[in-house]
mmCIF file with all atom_site columns, N, CA and C in Angstrom:
data_model
loop_
_atom_site.group_PDB
_atom_site.id
_atom_site.type_symbol
_atom_site.label_atom_id
_atom_site.label_alt_id
_atom_site.label_comp_id
_atom_site.label_asym_id
_atom_site.label_entity_id
_atom_site.label_seq_id
_atom_site.pdbx_PDB_ins_code
_atom_site.Cartn_x
_atom_site.Cartn_y
_atom_site.Cartn_z
_atom_site.occupancy
_atom_site.B_iso_or_equiv
_atom_site.pdbx_formal_charge
_atom_site.auth_seq_id
_atom_site.auth_comp_id
_atom_site.auth_asym_id
_atom_site.auth_atom_id
_atom_site.pdbx_PDB_model_num
ATOM 1   N N  . MET A 1 1  ? 39.868 118.737 182.925 1.00 94.00 ? 109 MET A N  1
ATOM 2   C CA . MET A 1 1  ? 39.163 119.970 182.649 1.00 94.00 ? 109 MET A CA 1
ATOM 3   C C  . MET A 1 1  ? 38.618 119.916 181.230 1.00 94.00 ? 109 MET A C  1
ATOM 4   N N  . ARG A 1 2  ? 37.409 120.440 181.088 1.00 95.00 ? 110 ARG A N  1
ATOM 5   C CA . ARG A 1 2  ? 36.763 120.514 179.783 1.00 95.00 ? 110 ARG A CA 1
ATOM 6   C C  . ARG A 1 2  ? 36.417 121.956 179.464 1.00 95.00 ? 110 ARG A C  1
ATOM 7   N N  . CYS A 1 3  ? 36.721 122.375 178.261 1.00 96.00 ? 111 CYS A N  1
ATOM 8   C CA . CYS A 1 3  ? 36.387 123.716 177.806 1.00 96.00 ? 111 CYS A CA 1
ATOM 9   C C  . CYS A 1 3  ? 34.915 123.729 177.385 1.00 96.00 ? 111 CYS A C  1
ATOM 10  N N  . VAL A 1 4  ? 34.128 124.586 177.993 1.00 97.00 ? 112 VAL A N  1
ATOM 11  C CA . VAL A 1 4  ? 32.699 124.658 177.662 1.00 97.00 ? 112 VAL A CA 1
ATOM 12  C C  . VAL A 1 4  ? 32.342 125.929 176.902 1.00 97.00 ? 112 VAL A C  1
ATOM 13  N N  . LEU A 1 5  ? 33.237 126.913 176.939 1.00 96.00 ? 113 LEU A N  1
ATOM 14  C CA . LEU A 1 5  ? 32.954 128.175 176.268 1.00 96.00 ? 113 LEU A CA 1
ATOM 15  C C  . LEU A 1 5  ? 34.272 128.820 175.863 1.00 96.00 ? 113 LEU A C  1
ATOM 16  N N  . GLN A 1 6  ? 34.249 129.440 174.686 1.00 93.00 ? 114 GLN A N  1
ATOM 17  C CA . GLN A 1 6  ? 35.446 130.114 174.189 1.00 93.00 ? 114 GLN A CA 1
ATOM 18  C C  . GLN A 1 6  ? 35.006 131.399 173.505 1.00 93.00 ? 114 GLN A C  1
ATOM 19  N N  . THR A 1 7  ? 35.572 132.529 173.932 1.00 91.00 ? 115 THR A N  1
ATOM 20  C CA . THR A 1 7  ? 35.180 133.807 173.353 1.00 91.00 ? 115 THR A CA 1
ATOM 21  C C  . THR A 1 7  ? 36.262 134.854 173.577 1.00 91.00 ? 115 THR A C  1
ATOM 22  N N  . GLN A 1 8  ? 36.197 135.906 172.792 1.00 87.00 ? 116 GLN A N  1
ATOM 23  C CA . GLN A 1 8  ? 37.076 137.053 172.958 1.00 87.00 ? 116 GLN A CA 1
ATOM 24  C C  . GLN A 1 8  ? 36.363 138.173 173.721 1.00 87.00 ? 116 GLN A C  1
ATOM 25  N N  . ASP A 1 9  ? 35.084 138.029 173.937 1.00 89.00 ? 117 ASP A N  1
ATOM 26  C CA . ASP A 1 9  ? 34.266 139.068 174.555 1.00 89.00 ? 117 ASP A CA 1
ATOM 27  C C  . ASP A 1 9  ? 34.306 138.968 176.084 1.00 89.00 ? 117 ASP A C  1
ATOM 28  N N  . PRO A 1 10 ? 34.907 139.942 176.753 1.00 88.00 ? 118 PRO A N  1
ATOM 29  C CA . PRO A 1 10 ? 34.991 139.880 178.214 1.00 88.00 ? 118 PRO A CA 1
ATOM 30  C C  . PRO A 1 10 ? 33.633 139.953 178.911 1.00 88.00 ? 118 PRO A C  1
ATOM 31  N N  . VAL A 1 11 ? 32.662 140.585 178.280 1.00 94.00 ? 119 VAL A N  1
ATOM 32  C CA . VAL A 1 11 ? 31.323 140.674 178.869 1.00 94.00 ? 119 VAL A CA 1
ATOM 33  C C  . VAL A 1 11 ? 30.662 139.292 178.864 1.00 94.00 ? 119 VAL A C  1
ATOM 34  N N  . VAL A 1 12 ? 30.789 138.574 177.769 1.00 95.00 ? 120 VAL A N  1
ATOM 35  C CA . VAL A 1 12 ? 30.234 137.215 177.674 1.00 95.00 ? 120 VAL A CA 1
ATOM 36  C C  . VAL A 1 12 ? 30.918 136.315 178.692 1.00 95.00 ? 120 VAL A C  1
ATOM 37  N N  . LEU A 1 13 ? 32.236 136.433 178.818 1.00 94.00 ? 121 LEU A N  1
ATOM 38  C CA . LEU A 1 13 ? 32.959 135.618 179.794 1.00 94.00 ? 121 LEU A CA 1
ATOM 39  C C  . LEU A 1 13 ? 32.484 135.892 181.216 1.00 94.00 ? 121 LEU A C  1
ATOM 40  N N  . SER A 1 14 ? 32.333 137.146 181.546 1.00 95.00 ? 122 SER A N  1
ATOM 41  C CA . SER A 1 14 ? 31.878 137.510 182.877 1.00 95.00 ? 122 SER A CA 1
ATOM 42  C C  . SER A 1 14 ? 30.473 136.968 183.145 1.00 95.00 ? 122 SER A C  1
ATOM 43  N N  . PHE A 1 15 ? 29.596 137.105 182.158 1.00 97.00 ? 123 PHE A N  1
ATOM 44  C CA . PHE A 1 15 ? 28.230 136.599 182.303 1.00 97.00 ? 123 PHE A CA 1
ATOM 45  C C  . PHE A 1 15 ? 28.231 135.077 182.456 1.00 97.00 ? 123 PHE A C  1
ATOM 46  N N  . ALA A 1 16 ? 29.024 134.399 181.635 1.00 97.00 ? 124 ALA A N  1
ATOM 47  C CA . ALA A 1 16 ? 29.085 132.931 181.699 1.00 97.00 ? 124 ALA A CA 1
ATOM 48  C C  . ALA A 1 16 ? 29.612 132.468 183.058 1.00 97.00 ? 124 ALA A C  1
ATOM 49  N N  . GLN A 1 17 ? 30.619 133.148 183.574 1.00 97.00 ? 125 GLN A N  1
ATOM 50  C CA . GLN A 1 17 ? 31.139 132.791 184.890 1.00 97.00 ? 125 GLN A CA 1
ATOM 51  C C  . GLN A 1 17 ? 30.077 132.993 185.971 1.00 97.00 ? 125 GLN A C  1
ATOM 52  N N  . ALA A 1 18 ? 29.304 134.062 185.861 1.00 98.00 ? 126 ALA A N  1
ATOM 53  C CA . ALA A 1 18 ? 28.237 134.317 186.832 1.00 98.00 ? 126 ALA A CA 1
ATOM 54  C C  . ALA A 1 18 ? 27.153 133.253 186.739 1.00 98.00 ? 126 ALA A C  1
ATOM 55  N N  . VAL A 1 19 ? 26.807 132.849 185.522 1.00 98.00 ? 127 VAL A N  1
ATOM 56  C CA . VAL A 1 19 ? 25.796 131.805 185.318 1.00 98.00 ? 127 VAL A CA 1
ATOM 57  C C  . VAL A 1 19 ? 26.258 130.505 185.972 1.00 98.00 ? 127 VAL A C  1
ATOM 58  N N  . LEU A 1 20 ? 27.495 130.130 185.715 1.00 98.00 ? 128 LEU A N  1
ATOM 59  C CA . LEU A 1 20 ? 28.005 128.883 186.292 1.00 98.00 ? 128 LEU A CA 1
ATOM 60  C C  . LEU A 1 20 ? 28.113 128.978 187.813 1.00 98.00 ? 128 LEU A C  1
ATOM 61  N N  . SER A 1 21 ? 28.533 130.112 188.304 1.00 97.00 ? 129 SER A N  1
ATOM 62  C CA . SER A 1 21 ? 28.630 130.302 189.749 1.00 97.00 ? 129 SER A CA 1
ATOM 63  C C  . SER A 1 21 ? 27.255 130.185 190.405 1.00 97.00 ? 129 SER A C  1
ATOM 64  N N  . ASP A 1 22 ? 26.248 130.791 189.789 1.00 97.00 ? 130 ASP A N  1
ATOM 65  C CA . ASP A 1 22 ? 24.877 130.701 190.316 1.00 97.00 ? 130 ASP A CA 1
ATOM 66  C C  . ASP A 1 22 ? 24.356 129.266 190.303 1.00 97.00 ? 130 ASP A C  1
ATOM 67  N N  . ALA A 1 23 ? 24.859 128.462 189.352 1.00 97.00 ? 131 ALA A N  1
ATOM 68  C CA . ALA A 1 23 ? 24.454 127.061 189.266 1.00 97.00 ? 131 ALA A CA 1
ATOM 69  C C  . ALA A 1 23 ? 25.291 126.178 190.198 1.00 97.00 ? 131 ALA A C  1
ATOM 70  N N  . GLY A 1 24 ? 26.218 126.786 190.925 1.00 97.00 ? 132 GLY A N  1
ATOM 71  C CA . GLY A 1 24 ? 27.050 126.015 191.846 1.00 97.00 ? 132 GLY A CA 1
ATOM 72  C C  . GLY A 1 24 ? 28.178 125.268 191.157 1.00 97.00 ? 132 GLY A C  1
ATOM 73  N N  . ILE A 1 25 ? 28.557 125.718 189.976 1.00 97.00 ? 133 ILE A N  1
ATOM 74  C CA . ILE A 1 25 ? 29.603 125.057 189.193 1.00 97.00 ? 133 ILE A CA 1
ATOM 75  C C  . ILE A 1 25 ? 30.842 125.946 189.188 1.00 97.00 ? 133 ILE A C  1
ATOM 76  N N  . GLU A 1 26 ? 31.942 125.416 189.692 1.00 97.00 ? 134 GLU A N  1
ATOM 77  C CA . GLU A 1 26 ? 33.194 126.167 189.705 1.00 97.00 ? 134 GLU A CA 1
ATOM 78  C C  . GLU A 1 26 ? 33.806 126.139 188.306 1.00 97.00 ? 134 GLU A C  1
ATOM 79  N N  . SER A 1 27 ? 34.214 127.296 187.827 1.00 97.00 ? 135 SER A N  1
ATOM 80  C CA . SER A 1 27 ? 34.831 127.385 186.501 1.00 97.00 ? 135 SER A CA 1
ATOM 81  C C  . SER A 1 27 ? 36.215 128.004 186.613 1.00 97.00 ? 135 SER A C  1
ATOM 82  N N  . HIS A 1 28 ? 37.011 127.753 185.595 1.00 96.00 ? 136 HIS A N  1
ATOM 83  C CA . HIS A 1 28 ? 38.377 128.269 185.550 1.00 96.00 ? 136 HIS A CA 1
ATOM 84  C C  . HIS A 1 28 ? 38.593 128.919 184.191 1.00 96.00 ? 136 HIS A C  1
ATOM 85  N N  . LEU A 1 29 ? 39.198 130.080 184.200 1.00 93.00 ? 137 LEU A N  1
ATOM 86  C CA . LEU A 1 29 ? 39.439 130.837 182.983 1.00 93.00 ? 137 LEU A CA 1
ATOM 87  C C  . LEU A 1 29 ? 40.885 130.618 182.535 1.00 93.00 ? 137 LEU A C  1
ATOM 88  N N  . PHE A 1 30 ? 41.041 130.197 181.277 1.00 91.00 ? 138 PHE A N  1
ATOM 89  C CA . PHE A 1 30 ? 42.365 129.945 180.715 1.00 91.00 ? 138 PHE A CA 1
ATOM 90  C C  . PHE A 1 30 ? 42.673 130.974 179.630 1.00 91.00 ? 138 PHE A C  1
ATOM 91  N N  . ASP A 1 31 ? 43.938 131.183 179.375 1.00 84.00 ? 139 ASP A N  1
ATOM 92  C CA . ASP A 1 31 ? 44.446 132.086 178.336 1.00 84.00 ? 139 ASP A CA 1
ATOM 93  C C  . ASP A 1 31 ? 44.266 133.565 178.686 1.00 84.00 ? 139 ASP A C  1
ATOM 94  N N  . VAL A 1 32 ? 44.094 133.879 179.945 1.00 78.00 ? 140 VAL A N  1
ATOM 95  C CA . VAL A 1 32 ? 43.916 135.270 180.368 1.00 78.00 ? 140 VAL A CA 1
ATOM 96  C C  . VAL A 1 32 ? 45.184 136.076 180.125 1.00 78.00 ? 140 VAL A C  1
ATOM 97  N N  . ASN A 1 33 ? 46.327 135.465 180.346 1.00 75.00 ? 141 ASN A N  1
ATOM 98  C CA . ASN A 1 33 ? 47.586 136.184 180.221 1.00 75.00 ? 141 ASN A CA 1
ATOM 99  C C  . ASN A 1 33 ? 48.089 136.295 178.788 1.00 75.00 ? 141 ASN A C  1
ATOM 100 N N  . MET A 1 34 ? 47.311 135.844 177.824 1.00 68.00 ? 142 MET A N  1
ATOM 101 C CA . MET A 1 34 ? 47.710 135.973 176.427 1.00 68.00 ? 142 MET A CA 1
ATOM 102 C C  . MET A 1 34 ? 47.739 137.435 176.004 1.00 68.00 ? 142 MET A C  1
ATOM 103 N N  . SER A 1 35 ? 47.091 138.318 176.749 1.00 57.00 ? 143 SER A N  1
ATOM 104 C CA . SER A 1 35 ? 47.088 139.734 176.393 1.00 57.00 ? 143 SER A CA 1
ATOM 105 C C  . SER A 1 35 ? 48.504 140.309 176.385 1.00 57.00 ? 143 SER A C  1
ATOM 106 N N  . MET A 1 36 ? 49.384 139.742 177.168 1.00 58.00 ? 144 MET A N  1
ATOM 107 C CA . MET A 1 36 ? 50.775 140.192 177.160 1.00 58.00 ? 144 MET A CA 1
ATOM 108 C C  . MET A 1 36 ? 51.434 139.853 175.825 1.00 58.00 ? 144 MET A C  1
ATOM 109 N N  . THR A 1 37 ? 51.042 138.733 175.251 1.00 58.00 ? 145 THR A N  1
ATOM 110 C CA . THR A 1 37 ? 51.601 138.312 173.972 1.00 58.00 ? 145 THR A CA 1
ATOM 111 C C  . THR A 1 37 ? 50.995 139.091 172.824 1.00 58.00 ? 145 THR A C  1
ATOM 112 N N  . GLU A 1 38 ? 49.692 139.305 172.880 1.00 57.00 ? 146 GLU A N  1
ATOM 113 C CA . GLU A 1 38 ? 48.987 139.930 171.771 1.00 57.00 ? 146 GLU A CA 1
ATOM 114 C C  . GLU A 1 38 ? 48.972 141.454 171.846 1.00 57.00 ? 146 GLU A C  1
ATOM 115 N N  . GLY A 1 39 ? 49.401 142.019 172.935 1.00 57.00 ? 147 GLY A N  1
ATOM 116 C CA . GLY A 1 39 ? 49.397 143.465 173.073 1.00 57.00 ? 147 GLY A CA 1
ATOM 117 C C  . GLY A 1 39 ? 48.038 144.035 173.407 1.00 57.00 ? 147 GLY A C  1
ATOM 118 N N  . SER A 1 40 ? 47.204 143.290 174.111 1.00 58.00 ? 148 SER A N  1
ATOM 119 C CA . SER A 1 40 ? 45.865 143.713 174.540 1.00 58.00 ? 148 SER A CA 1
ATOM 120 C C  . SER A 1 40 ? 44.921 144.036 173.387 1.00 58.00 ? 148 SER A C  1
ATOM 121 N N  . VAL A 1 41 ? 45.124 143.398 172.254 1.00 60.00 ? 149 VAL A N  1
ATOM 122 C CA . VAL A 1 41 ? 44.261 143.612 171.099 1.00 60.00 ? 149 VAL A CA 1
ATOM 123 C C  . VAL A 1 41 ? 42.987 142.762 171.202 1.00 60.00 ? 149 VAL A C  1
ATOM 124 N N  . GLY A 1 42 ? 43.061 141.631 171.896 1.00 60.00 ? 150 GLY A N  1
ATOM 125 C CA . GLY A 1 42 ? 41.886 140.775 172.074 1.00 60.00 ? 150 GLY A CA 1
ATOM 126 C C  . GLY A 1 42 ? 41.672 139.792 170.944 1.00 60.00 ? 150 GLY A C  1
ATOM 127 N N  . ILE A 1 43 ? 42.755 139.368 170.282 1.00 72.00 ? 151 ILE A N  1
ATOM 128 C CA . ILE A 1 43 ? 42.582 138.452 169.157 1.00 72.00 ? 151 ILE A CA 1
ATOM 129 C C  . ILE A 1 43 ? 42.550 136.991 169.576 1.00 72.00 ? 151 ILE A C  1
ATOM 130 N N  . PHE A 1 44 ? 43.105 136.684 170.753 1.00 80.00 ? 152 PHE A N  1
ATOM 131 C CA . PHE A 1 44 ? 43.096 135.313 171.228 1.00 80.00 ? 152 PHE A CA 1
ATOM 132 C C  . PHE A 1 44 ? 41.889 135.097 172.143 1.00 80.00 ? 152 PHE A C  1
ATOM 133 N N  . PRO A 1 45 ? 41.082 134.088 171.859 1.00 86.00 ? 153 PRO A N  1
ATOM 134 C CA . PRO A 1 45 ? 39.927 133.842 172.725 1.00 86.00 ? 153 PRO A CA 1
ATOM 135 C C  . PRO A 1 45 ? 40.345 133.272 174.075 1.00 86.00 ? 153 PRO A C  1
ATOM 136 N N  . ARG A 1 46 ? 39.564 133.567 175.077 1.00 89.00 ? 154 ARG A N  1
ATOM 137 C CA . ARG A 1 46 ? 39.752 133.003 176.407 1.00 89.00 ? 154 ARG A CA 1
ATOM 138 C C  . ARG A 1 46 ? 38.863 131.772 176.504 1.00 89.00 ? 154 ARG A C  1
ATOM 139 N N  . ARG A 1 47 ? 39.318 130.775 177.272 1.00 93.00 ? 155 ARG A N  1
ATOM 140 C CA . ARG A 1 47 ? 38.561 129.535 177.437 1.00 93.00 ? 155 ARG A CA 1
ATOM 141 C C  . ARG A 1 47 ? 38.043 129.435 178.860 1.00 93.00 ? 155 ARG A C  1
ATOM 142 N N  . LEU A 1 48 ? 36.779 129.068 178.979 1.00 96.00 ? 156 LEU A N  1
ATOM 143 C CA . LEU A 1 48 ? 36.157 128.838 180.275 1.00 96.00 ? 156 LEU A CA 1
ATOM 144 C C  . LEU A 1 48 ? 35.995 127.332 180.429 1.00 96.00 ? 156 LEU A C  1
ATOM 145 N N  . CYS A 1 49 ? 36.613 126.777 181.462 1.00 97.00 ? 157 CYS A N  1
ATOM 146 C CA . CYS A 1 49 ? 36.639 125.329 181.639 1.00 97.00 ? 157 CYS A CA 1
ATOM 147 C C  . CYS A 1 49 ? 36.045 124.919 182.981 1.00 97.00 ? 157 CYS A C  1
ATOM 148 N N  . VAL A 1 50 ? 35.553 123.696 183.010 1.00 98.00 ? 158 VAL A N  1
ATOM 149 C CA . VAL A 1 50 ? 35.012 123.096 184.237 1.00 98.00 ? 158 VAL A CA 1
ATOM 150 C C  . VAL A 1 50 ? 35.590 121.688 184.366 1.00 98.00 ? 158 VAL A C  1
ATOM 151 N N  . VAL A 1 51 ? 35.473 121.107 185.551 1.00 97.00 ? 159 VAL A N  1
ATOM 152 C CA . VAL A 1 51 ? 35.940 119.732 185.732 1.00 97.00 ? 159 VAL A CA 1
ATOM 153 C C  . VAL A 1 51 ? 35.080 118.793 184.887 1.00 97.00 ? 159 VAL A C  1
ATOM 154 N N  . ASP A 1 52 ? 35.665 117.682 184.492 1.00 96.00 ? 160 ASP A N  1
ATOM 155 C CA . ASP A 1 52 ? 35.002 116.746 183.581 1.00 96.00 ? 160 ASP A CA 1
ATOM 156 C C  . ASP A 1 52 ? 33.600 116.348 184.038 1.00 96.00 ? 160 ASP A C  1
ATOM 157 N N  . ALA A 1 53 ? 33.449 116.065 185.322 1.00 97.00 ? 161 ALA A N  1
ATOM 158 C CA . ALA A 1 53 ? 32.171 115.579 185.844 1.00 97.00 ? 161 ALA A CA 1
ATOM 159 C C  . ALA A 1 53 ? 31.050 116.614 185.745 1.00 97.00 ? 161 ALA A C  1
ATOM 160 N N  . LEU A 1 54 ? 31.406 117.885 185.624 1.00 97.00 ? 162 LEU A N  1
ATOM 161 C CA . LEU A 1 54 ? 30.390 118.948 185.581 1.00 97.00 ? 162 LEU A CA 1
ATOM 162 C C  . LEU A 1 54 ? 30.194 119.533 184.183 1.00 97.00 ? 162 LEU A C  1
ATOM 163 N N  . GLU A 1 55 ? 30.771 118.892 183.185 1.00 97.00 ? 163 GLU A N  1
ATOM 164 C CA . GLU A 1 55 ? 30.663 119.429 181.827 1.00 97.00 ? 163 GLU A CA 1
ATOM 165 C C  . GLU A 1 55 ? 29.208 119.501 181.357 1.00 97.00 ? 163 GLU A C  1
ATOM 166 N N  . ARG A 1 56 ? 28.472 118.440 181.517 1.00 97.00 ? 164 ARG A N  1
ATOM 167 C CA . ARG A 1 56 ? 27.085 118.413 181.032 1.00 97.00 ? 164 ARG A CA 1
ATOM 168 C C  . ARG A 1 56 ? 26.204 119.449 181.719 1.00 97.00 ? 164 ARG A C  1
ATOM 169 N N  . PRO A 1 57 ? 26.189 119.519 183.066 1.00 97.00 ? 165 PRO A N  1
ATOM 170 C CA . PRO A 1 57 ? 25.370 120.558 183.708 1.00 97.00 ? 165 PRO A CA 1
ATOM 171 C C  . PRO A 1 57 ? 25.845 121.973 183.380 1.00 97.00 ? 165 PRO A C  1
ATOM 172 N N  . ALA A 1 58 ? 27.147 122.146 183.179 1.00 97.00 ? 166 ALA A N  1
ATOM 173 C CA . ALA A 1 58 ? 27.667 123.474 182.823 1.00 97.00 ? 166 ALA A CA 1
ATOM 174 C C  . ALA A 1 58 ? 27.160 123.883 181.446 1.00 97.00 ? 166 ALA A C  1
ATOM 175 N N  . ARG A 1 59 ? 27.227 122.965 180.500 1.00 97.00 ? 167 ARG A N  1
ATOM 176 C CA . ARG A 1 59 ? 26.731 123.267 179.149 1.00 97.00 ? 167 ARG A CA 1
ATOM 177 C C  . ARG A 1 59 ? 25.232 123.592 179.182 1.00 97.00 ? 167 ARG A C  1
ATOM 178 N N  . GLN A 1 60 ? 24.489 122.847 179.976 1.00 97.00 ? 168 GLN A N  1
ATOM 179 C CA . GLN A 1 60 ? 23.048 123.095 180.066 1.00 97.00 ? 168 GLN A CA 1
ATOM 180 C C  . GLN A 1 60 ? 22.760 124.459 180.684 1.00 97.00 ? 168 GLN A C  1
ATOM 181 N N  . ALA A 1 61 ? 23.497 124.815 181.716 1.00 98.00 ? 169 ALA A N  1
ATOM 182 C CA . ALA A 1 61 ? 23.310 126.127 182.350 1.00 98.00 ? 169 ALA A CA 1
ATOM 183 C C  . ALA A 1 61 ? 23.612 127.252 181.367 1.00 98.00 ? 169 ALA A C  1
ATOM 184 N N  . LEU A 1 62 ? 24.662 127.090 180.569 1.00 97.00 ? 170 LEU A N  1
ATOM 185 C CA . LEU A 1 62 ? 25.009 128.109 179.580 1.00 97.00 ? 170 LEU A CA 1
ATOM 186 C C  . LEU A 1 62 ? 23.970 128.182 178.467 1.00 97.00 ? 170 LEU A C  1
ATOM 187 N N  . LEU A 1 63 ? 23.454 127.023 178.057 1.00 97.00 ? 171 LEU A N  1
ATOM 188 C CA . LEU A 1 63 ? 22.379 127.001 177.054 1.00 97.00 ? 171 LEU A CA 1
ATOM 189 C C  . LEU A 1 63 ? 21.145 127.714 177.584 1.00 97.00 ? 171 LEU A C  1
ATOM 190 N N  . ASP A 1 64 ? 20.763 127.415 178.808 1.00 97.00 ? 172 ASP A N  1
ATOM 191 C CA . ASP A 1 64 ? 19.592 128.039 179.424 1.00 97.00 ? 172 ASP A CA 1
ATOM 192 C C  . ASP A 1 64 ? 19.749 129.546 179.562 1.00 97.00 ? 172 ASP A C  1
ATOM 193 N N  . ALA A 1 65 ? 20.994 130.006 179.652 1.00 97.00 ? 173 ALA A N  1
ATOM 194 C CA . ALA A 1 65 ? 21.262 131.443 179.796 1.00 97.00 ? 173 ALA A CA 1
ATOM 195 C C  . ALA A 1 65 ? 21.345 132.146 178.442 1.00 97.00 ? 173 ALA A C  1
ATOM 196 N N  . GLY A 1 66 ? 21.185 131.393 177.362 1.00 96.00 ? 174 GLY A N  1
ATOM 197 C CA . GLY A 1 66 ? 21.180 132.009 176.034 1.00 96.00 ? 174 GLY A CA 1
ATOM 198 C C  . GLY A 1 66 ? 22.554 132.151 175.382 1.00 96.00 ? 174 GLY A C  1
ATOM 199 N N  . LEU A 1 67 ? 23.499 131.363 175.840 1.00 95.00 ? 175 LEU A N  1
ATOM 200 C CA . LEU A 1 67 ? 24.857 131.449 175.295 1.00 95.00 ? 175 LEU A CA 1
ATOM 201 C C  . LEU A 1 67 ? 25.147 130.340 174.284 1.00 95.00 ? 175 LEU A C  1
ATOM 202 N N  . LYS A 1 68 ? 24.148 129.906 173.575 1.00 94.00 ? 176 LYS A N  1
ATOM 203 C CA . LYS A 1 68 ? 24.278 128.797 172.619 1.00 94.00 ? 176 LYS A CA 1
ATOM 204 C C  . LYS A 1 68 ? 25.405 129.016 171.611 1.00 94.00 ? 176 LYS A C  1
ATOM 205 N N  . ASP A 1 69 ? 25.530 130.222 171.086 1.00 91.00 ? 177 ASP A N  1
ATOM 206 C CA . ASP A 1 69 ? 26.515 130.498 170.046 1.00 91.00 ? 177 ASP A CA 1
ATOM 207 C C  . ASP A 1 69 ? 27.949 130.533 170.557 1.00 91.00 ? 177 ASP A C  1
ATOM 208 N N  . GLU A 1 70 ? 28.127 130.661 171.842 1.00 90.00 ? 178 GLU A N  1
ATOM 209 C CA . GLU A 1 70 ? 29.470 130.753 172.423 1.00 90.00 ? 178 GLU A CA 1
ATOM 210 C C  . GLU A 1 70 ? 29.993 129.413 172.939 1.00 90.00 ? 178 GLU A C  1
ATOM 211 N N  . ILE A 1 71 ? 29.104 128.438 173.127 1.00 94.00 ? 179 ILE A N  1
ATOM 212 C CA . ILE A 1 71 ? 29.498 127.150 173.692 1.00 94.00 ? 179 ILE A CA 1
ATOM 213 C C  . ILE A 1 71 ? 30.349 126.390 172.683 1.00 94.00 ? 179 ILE A C  1
ATOM 214 N N  . THR A 1 72 ? 31.456 125.830 173.161 1.00 91.00 ? 180 THR A N  1
ATOM 215 C CA . THR A 1 72 ? 32.327 125.047 172.283 1.00 91.00 ? 180 THR A CA 1
ATOM 216 C C  . THR A 1 72 ? 31.697 123.688 172.017 1.00 91.00 ? 180 THR A C  1
ATOM 217 N N  . PRO A 1 73 ? 31.984 123.098 170.865 1.00 90.00 ? 181 PRO A N  1
ATOM 218 C CA . PRO A 1 73 ? 31.446 121.772 170.566 1.00 90.00 ? 181 PRO A CA 1
ATOM 219 C C  . PRO A 1 73 ? 31.984 120.746 171.574 1.00 90.00 ? 181 PRO A C  1
ATOM 220 N N  . ALA A 1 74 ? 31.167 119.774 171.896 1.00 81.00 ? 182 ALA A N  1
ATOM 221 C CA . ALA A 1 74 ? 31.557 118.734 172.871 1.00 81.00 ? 182 ALA A CA 1
ATOM 222 C C  . ALA A 1 74 ? 32.585 117.803 172.292 1.00 81.00 ? 182 ALA A C  1
#
């Protein structure tokens, strides 16, 4: 699994998941349950990951959707 996006913003995460889904790329959200640790403050970013083979097309789909600032470095 490769992390392609990391953010604390649930709206950005939802949009990114929709973008990847529309591109036919299955994504997985990590660190969702950290809210129990942090007390729902939102200080820990959530990671959006894809399988290794789909990292490049996933990054391109996110770039095309205007999420350049949220994409994690390769």
